[in-house]
Coordinates of C-alpha atoms and ligand atoms in Angstrom, one line a residue:
M1 CA 132.5 86.5 84.8
A2 CA 129.4 85.1 83.1
Q3 CA 126.0 86.1 84.5
P4 CA 124.7 83.2 86.7
S5 CA 121.3 81.8 85.7
N6 CA 119.9 80.8 89.1
R7 CA 121.5 82.7 91.9
V8 CA 119.5 83.6 95.0
F9 CA 120.3 86.4 97.4
S10 CA 118.4 87.6 100.4
G11 CA 119.0 89.2 103.7
I12 CA 117.6 89.9 107.2
Q13 CA 118.5 92.9 109.4
P14 CA 120.0 92.1 112.8
T15 CA 117.6 94.2 114.8
G16 CA 116.6 91.5 117.3
N17 CA 113.3 89.8 118.0
L18 CA 113.2 87.5 115.0
H19 CA 109.6 86.4 114.6
L20 CA 107.2 84.0 112.8
G21 CA 106.8 86.6 110.0
N22 CA 110.5 86.6 109.3
Y23 CA 110.4 82.8 109.3
L24 CA 107.4 82.2 107.1
G25 CA 107.9 85.2 104.8
A26 CA 111.6 84.7 104.3
I27 CA 113.7 82.1 106.1
K28 CA 111.5 79.1 105.3
K29 CA 111.8 80.0 101.6
F30 CA 115.6 80.4 102.0
V31 CA 115.7 76.8 103.2
A32 CA 113.6 75.5 100.3
M33 CA 115.5 77.3 97.6
Q34 CA 118.9 75.9 98.6
H35 CA 118.1 72.7 96.9
S36 CA 117.4 74.2 93.5
H37 CA 119.6 77.4 93.5
E38 CA 123.0 78.7 94.4
C39 CA 122.1 80.7 97.4
I40 CA 123.7 83.6 99.3
Y41 CA 122.1 84.6 102.6
C42 CA 123.2 87.7 104.3
V43 CA 122.8 89.3 107.7
V44 CA 122.4 93.0 106.6
D45 CA 124.1 94.8 109.5
L46 CA 124.8 97.9 107.4
H47 CA 121.0 98.2 106.9
A48 CA 120.3 97.8 110.6
I49 CA 122.3 100.9 111.5
T50 CA 120.2 103.2 109.3
Q51 CA 117.8 103.5 112.2
P52 CA 118.3 104.9 115.8
F53 CA 120.2 102.8 118.4
S54 CA 116.8 102.0 120.0
V55 CA 115.9 99.9 117.0
W56 CA 119.1 97.8 116.7
G57 CA 120.3 98.0 120.2
G58 CA 123.5 100.0 119.7
P59 CA 127.2 98.8 119.8
E60 CA 126.6 96.4 122.7
K61 CA 123.9 94.4 120.9
L62 CA 124.9 94.5 117.2
A63 CA 127.2 91.4 117.3
D64 CA 124.7 89.3 119.3
H65 CA 121.8 90.3 117.0
T66 CA 124.0 89.4 114.0
R67 CA 124.6 86.0 115.6
E68 CA 120.9 85.5 116.3
V69 CA 120.0 85.9 112.6
T70 CA 122.8 83.6 111.6
A71 CA 121.7 81.0 114.2
A72 CA 118.1 81.2 112.8
Y73 CA 119.5 80.5 109.3
L74 CA 121.5 77.5 110.6
A75 CA 118.8 76.2 113.0
S76 CA 116.2 76.3 110.2
G77 CA 118.3 74.1 108.1
I78 CA 120.4 76.3 105.7
D79 CA 123.6 74.4 105.0
P80 CA 126.6 76.8 105.3
E81 CA 128.8 74.6 103.2
K82 CA 126.5 74.4 100.2
N83 CA 125.4 78.1 100.6
I84 CA 127.1 81.3 101.5
I85 CA 126.1 82.8 104.9
F86 CA 127.8 86.0 105.9
N87 CA 127.3 89.5 107.4
Q88 CA 127.2 92.4 105.1
S89 CA 129.8 94.7 106.8
Q90 CA 132.5 92.1 106.3
V91 CA 132.3 92.5 102.6
V92 CA 133.2 96.2 101.8
E93 CA 132.1 95.9 98.2
H94 CA 128.4 96.3 99.4
A95 CA 129.1 99.9 100.5
E96 CA 131.2 100.6 97.5
L97 CA 128.6 99.5 95.0
A98 CA 125.9 101.2 97.0
W99 CA 127.8 104.5 96.4
L100 CA 127.9 104.0 92.7
F101 CA 124.1 103.2 92.8
N102 CA 123.5 106.4 94.7
C103 CA 124.8 108.1 91.6
V104 CA 122.4 106.0 89.4
A105 CA 119.2 106.2 91.4
R106 CA 117.2 109.4 91.4
M107 CA 116.0 111.4 94.5
G108 CA 112.5 111.1 93.2
W109 CA 112.6 107.2 93.1
L110 CA 113.8 107.1 96.7
S111 CA 111.3 109.7 97.9
R112 CA 108.5 107.4 96.8
M113 CA 109.6 104.4 99.0
T114 CA 106.8 103.7 101.5
Q115 CA 109.2 102.0 103.9
F116 CA 111.2 105.2 104.1
K117 CA 108.1 107.2 104.8
E118 CA 107.0 104.7 107.5
K119 CA 110.3 104.5 109.2
A120 CA 111.2 108.2 109.0
G121 CA 107.8 109.1 110.5
K122 CA 106.6 112.7 110.6
D123 CA 110.0 114.3 111.2
R124 CA 111.8 113.4 108.0
E125 CA 114.5 116.0 108.6
K126 CA 115.7 113.8 111.5
A127 CA 116.0 110.6 109.5
S128 CA 119.5 109.4 108.7
V129 CA 120.8 109.9 105.1
G130 CA 121.4 106.1 105.3
L131 CA 117.7 105.4 105.8
F132 CA 116.9 107.4 102.7
A133 CA 119.6 105.6 100.7
Y134 CA 118.6 102.2 102.2
P135 CA 117.2 100.9 98.9
T136 CA 120.3 101.6 96.9
L137 CA 122.3 99.5 99.4
M138 CA 119.8 96.8 99.0
A139 CA 120.1 96.9 95.2
A140 CA 123.9 96.7 95.7
D141 CA 123.5 93.6 97.9
I142 CA 121.6 91.8 95.3
L143 CA 123.4 93.0 92.1
L144 CA 126.8 92.6 93.6
Y145 CA 126.2 88.9 93.1
R146 CA 124.0 89.4 90.0
A147 CA 121.3 87.4 91.8
T148 CA 118.4 86.3 89.6
H149 CA 115.9 85.6 92.4
V150 CA 115.2 87.2 95.7
P151 CA 112.8 85.5 98.3
V152 CA 111.3 88.1 100.6
G153 CA 108.1 89.0 102.4
D154 CA 105.5 91.2 100.7
D155 CA 106.8 94.4 102.3
Q156 CA 109.9 94.3 100.2
K157 CA 108.2 94.4 96.8
Q158 CA 108.8 98.1 96.2
H159 CA 112.5 97.8 97.1
L160 CA 112.8 95.0 94.5
E161 CA 111.2 97.1 91.9
L162 CA 113.7 99.8 92.6
T163 CA 116.5 97.2 92.3
R164 CA 115.3 96.5 88.8
D165 CA 115.1 100.2 88.0
V166 CA 118.7 100.7 89.2
A167 CA 119.8 97.7 87.1
A168 CA 118.0 98.9 84.0
K169 CA 119.3 102.5 84.3
F170 CA 122.9 101.3 84.8
N171 CA 122.6 98.9 81.8
N172 CA 121.2 101.7 79.7
D173 CA 123.5 104.5 80.8
F174 CA 126.6 102.4 80.3
A175 CA 125.3 100.3 77.4
E176 CA 128.2 101.2 75.1
A177 CA 130.9 100.4 77.7
I178 CA 129.1 97.2 78.7
A179 CA 129.1 95.9 75.1
Q180 CA 132.7 97.1 74.5
K181 CA 134.0 95.2 77.6
G182 CA 132.4 92.0 76.3
H183 CA 129.4 91.8 78.6
G184 CA 126.8 91.8 75.9
E185 CA 123.6 93.9 76.1
A186 CA 123.1 94.0 79.9
Y187 CA 125.5 93.7 82.8
F188 CA 123.0 93.4 85.6
P189 CA 120.0 91.0 85.5
M190 CA 116.4 91.9 86.0
T191 CA 116.1 90.2 89.4
E192 CA 112.8 88.4 90.1
P193 CA 111.2 88.8 93.5
I194 CA 109.9 85.5 95.0
I195 CA 106.9 86.5 97.1
E196 CA 104.6 83.5 97.2
G197 CA 102.5 81.3 99.4
P198 CA 99.9 81.9 102.2
A199 CA 102.2 83.9 104.6
T200 CA 104.0 86.7 102.7
R201 CA 102.5 89.1 105.1
V202 CA 102.0 87.7 108.6
M203 CA 99.9 90.1 110.7
S204 CA 100.2 91.0 114.4
L205 CA 98.4 88.5 116.7
R206 CA 96.9 91.5 118.6
D207 CA 95.7 93.5 115.6
G208 CA 94.9 92.0 112.2
S209 CA 95.5 95.3 110.5
K210 CA 99.2 95.6 111.5
K211 CA 102.1 93.6 110.3
M212 CA 103.8 91.3 112.8
S213 CA 107.0 93.3 113.5
K214 CA 110.2 93.2 115.5
S215 CA 109.4 96.6 117.0
D216 CA 105.8 96.2 118.2
P217 CA 105.9 97.1 121.9
S218 CA 103.6 94.1 122.7
D219 CA 105.4 90.8 123.0
L220 CA 102.0 89.1 122.6
S221 CA 101.8 90.5 119.0
R222 CA 104.5 88.2 117.7
I223 CA 105.7 84.6 118.1
S224 CA 109.5 84.9 118.5
L225 CA 111.8 82.3 117.1
T226 CA 113.2 81.9 120.6
D227 CA 109.9 81.4 122.3
D228 CA 109.4 78.0 124.0
A229 CA 106.4 75.8 123.6
D230 CA 104.5 77.4 126.5
A231 CA 105.0 80.9 125.2
I232 CA 103.9 79.9 121.7
A233 CA 100.7 78.2 123.0
K234 CA 99.9 81.1 125.2
K235 CA 100.3 83.7 122.4
I236 CA 98.1 81.7 120.1
R237 CA 95.5 81.2 122.8
K238 CA 95.5 85.0 123.4
A239 CA 95.5 85.9 119.7
K240 CA 92.7 88.4 118.9
T241 CA 89.8 86.8 116.9
D242 CA 86.2 87.6 116.2
P243 CA 83.4 85.5 117.8
A244 CA 82.2 83.7 114.7
P245 CA 83.4 80.2 113.8
L246 CA 85.8 79.8 110.9
P247 CA 84.0 80.3 107.5
E248 CA 83.2 77.4 105.2
T249 CA 84.7 79.1 102.2
L250 CA 87.9 81.1 101.5
D251 CA 85.7 84.1 100.5
G252 CA 84.4 84.2 104.1
L253 CA 87.8 85.2 105.3
K254 CA 87.8 88.5 103.4
E255 CA 86.4 90.8 106.0
R256 CA 88.0 88.9 108.9
P257 CA 91.7 89.9 109.0
E258 CA 92.5 88.0 112.3
A259 CA 90.9 84.8 111.2
D260 CA 92.6 85.1 107.8
N261 CA 95.9 85.6 109.4
L262 CA 95.7 82.5 111.6
V263 CA 94.5 80.4 108.7
G264 CA 97.5 81.7 106.6
I265 CA 99.9 80.9 109.4
Y266 CA 98.4 77.4 109.7
A267 CA 98.7 76.8 106.0
A268 CA 102.3 78.0 105.8
L269 CA 103.4 75.9 108.7
A270 CA 101.5 72.8 107.4
E271 CA 102.8 73.5 103.8
C272 CA 99.3 73.4 102.4
S273 CA 96.9 76.1 101.0
K274 CA 94.4 78.2 102.9
E275 CA 91.7 76.2 101.0
D276 CA 93.0 73.0 102.6
V277 CA 92.8 74.5 106.0
I278 CA 89.2 75.8 105.5
A279 CA 88.3 72.3 104.1
D280 CA 89.4 70.9 107.5
Y281 CA 88.4 73.6 109.9
G282 CA 85.5 75.5 108.1
G283 CA 82.6 75.9 110.6
K284 CA 84.7 75.0 113.6
E285 CA 85.1 77.4 116.6
F286 CA 88.4 79.1 117.4
S287 CA 88.4 77.1 120.7
E288 CA 89.1 74.1 118.5
F289 CA 91.3 75.7 115.8
K290 CA 93.6 77.6 118.1
P291 CA 94.9 74.5 120.0
A292 CA 95.5 72.7 116.7
L293 CA 97.4 75.7 115.4
A294 CA 99.4 75.9 118.7
E295 CA 100.3 72.2 118.4
L296 CA 101.4 72.6 114.8
A297 CA 103.4 75.7 115.6
V298 CA 105.2 74.1 118.5
E299 CA 105.9 71.0 116.4
K300 CA 107.5 73.1 113.6
L301 CA 109.2 75.7 115.6
S302 CA 110.6 74.0 118.7
A303 CA 113.4 72.3 117.0
I304 CA 114.5 75.6 115.6
S305 CA 114.3 77.5 118.9
D306 CA 116.2 74.6 120.7
E307 CA 119.0 74.8 118.1
M308 CA 119.1 78.6 118.3
R309 CA 119.5 78.4 122.0
R310 CA 122.3 75.8 121.6
L311 CA 124.0 78.0 119.1
S312 CA 123.7 81.1 121.3
D313 CA 126.0 79.2 123.8
D314 CA 128.5 78.6 121.0
P315 CA 129.2 82.1 119.5
A316 CA 132.6 81.0 118.2
S317 CA 131.1 78.5 115.8
V318 CA 128.6 81.0 114.5
D319 CA 131.3 83.6 114.0
A320 CA 133.4 81.0 112.1
V321 CA 130.5 80.4 109.7
L322 CA 130.3 84.2 109.0
H323 CA 134.0 84.6 108.5
K324 CA 134.1 81.7 106.0
G325 CA 131.0 82.9 104.3
A326 CA 132.4 86.4 104.0
E327 CA 135.5 85.1 102.3
R328 CA 133.5 83.2 99.7
A329 CA 131.2 86.2 99.2
R330 CA 134.2 88.5 98.7
A331 CA 135.5 86.4 95.9
I332 CA 132.4 87.0 93.9
A333 CA 131.9 90.6 95.0
S334 CA 135.4 91.8 94.2
Q335 CA 135.1 90.4 90.7
T336 CA 131.9 92.3 90.1
M337 CA 133.3 95.5 91.5
S338 CA 136.3 95.2 89.2
E339 CA 134.1 94.8 86.2
V340 CA 131.8 97.6 87.2
K341 CA 134.7 100.0 87.7
D342 CA 136.0 99.1 84.3
I343 CA 132.6 99.8 82.8
I344 CA 132.3 103.2 84.5
G345 CA 135.8 104.0 83.4
F346 CA 137.7 104.6 86.6
L347 CA 141.4 104.9 86.2
R348 CA 142.9 101.7 87.8
Ligands
AMP1 P1 113.5 92.5 108.3 O1 113.3 92.0 109.7 O2 112.9 93.8 108.0 O3 115.0 92.5 107.9 O4 112.8 91.4 107.4 C1 113.4 90.2 107.0 C2 112.5 89.4 106.0 O5 111.4 89.1 106.7 C3 112.1 90.2 104.8 O6 112.1 89.4 103.7 C4 110.7 90.7 105.1 O7 109.9 90.9 104.0 C5 110.2 89.5 105.9 N1 109.2 89.9 106.9 C6 109.3 90.8 107.9 N2 108.1 90.9 108.5 C7 107.2 90.0 107.9 C8 105.9 89.7 108.2 N3 105.2 90.2 109.1 N4 105.3 88.8 107.3 C9 106.0 88.2 106.3 N5 107.3 88.5 106.1 C10 107.9 89.4 106.9
LIG2 N1 115.3 95.3 103.3 C1 115.2 94.0 103.7 C2 114.2 93.9 104.9 O1 114.0 94.8 105.6 C3 116.5 93.4 104.1 C4 117.4 93.3 102.9 C5 118.6 94.1 102.8 C6 117.3 92.5 101.8 N2 119.2 93.7 101.6 C7 118.5 92.8 101.0 C8 116.4 91.5 101.4 C9 118.7 92.1 99.8 C10 116.6 90.9 100.2 C11 117.7 91.2 99.4 O2 113.6 92.9 105.1

């Protein structure tokens, strides 16, 4: 199969508590890219189980969390006919290619991954082997479809560099076989990360030095995609800020992480730049800016949360989207696996 020239792949873990960071850093870009690219959006359930039950909820919650991410995709406007939407565990080739990549990637590469260090914490001996190998599975997700572009938040940059390293090493180690089988000089593409805009790293509303995250114990730290208008307004009202008014220039945001974060969120929701926001609100007090931000957030998010609630009452339709998507994904994935097995030289 010829290498596609503009194929997008991205994924989100079904670990519950989808939030504004997931939306602005990832989902909103997924929606935009469907018009210009062939897009494949995955719910990466095999990644979710690399962590303890307490993170993904255990067997009783996994299916519902998977539906929640799928519902967020659909409610945000991703068209399941035009694009492929599926959950990773329904396409076995992800795990299969990940194994092959475990034999391409080096221990040293994975040992340097900051996300592993953060998630494993102090007691690394207790981390699952899956958590260590997480990035090779992610490389497999992307390269199984030979995706050329991957929209993600800033925290995934290092994983995408590793994906390129895996692709380069595979292309290099098997160069002769790749050429011999008629694939030219390289089988896997050098995938480009798409990490752009004012909200690639949305911070906690309670602490401007911490990322907004699904696992923060404080619900006030994040705006959830299922929050109603009152909850959104309350969380923005209570967001931590410093006492000064907003600065007149972008430079003035530098030492003010909480103000910078709220301006970035406003810009991303309004689809403008942080400069534009400062042009309108520079010199104004938070008592004026916060209500404007709350109104904007409610305007942009309430249709999404309404639709997510509607879809949560109709799990069968969500499951049908995933089944159909998995079938379409499998058609591409099985072709890649067949070619990769030929390249490596397995007897078939
Ligand atoms: P995860 O929930 O870890 O599966 O993340 C799903 C997507 O959301 C990835 O592309 C992340 O980079 C992105 N993301 C997660 N948290 C944030 C955040 N606080 N700001 C921006 N993007 C984020
Ligand atoms: N690691 C990503 C995250 O935590 C999720 C993910 C898994 C992913 N596979 C991917 C993102 C492939 C983009 C492409 O956010």
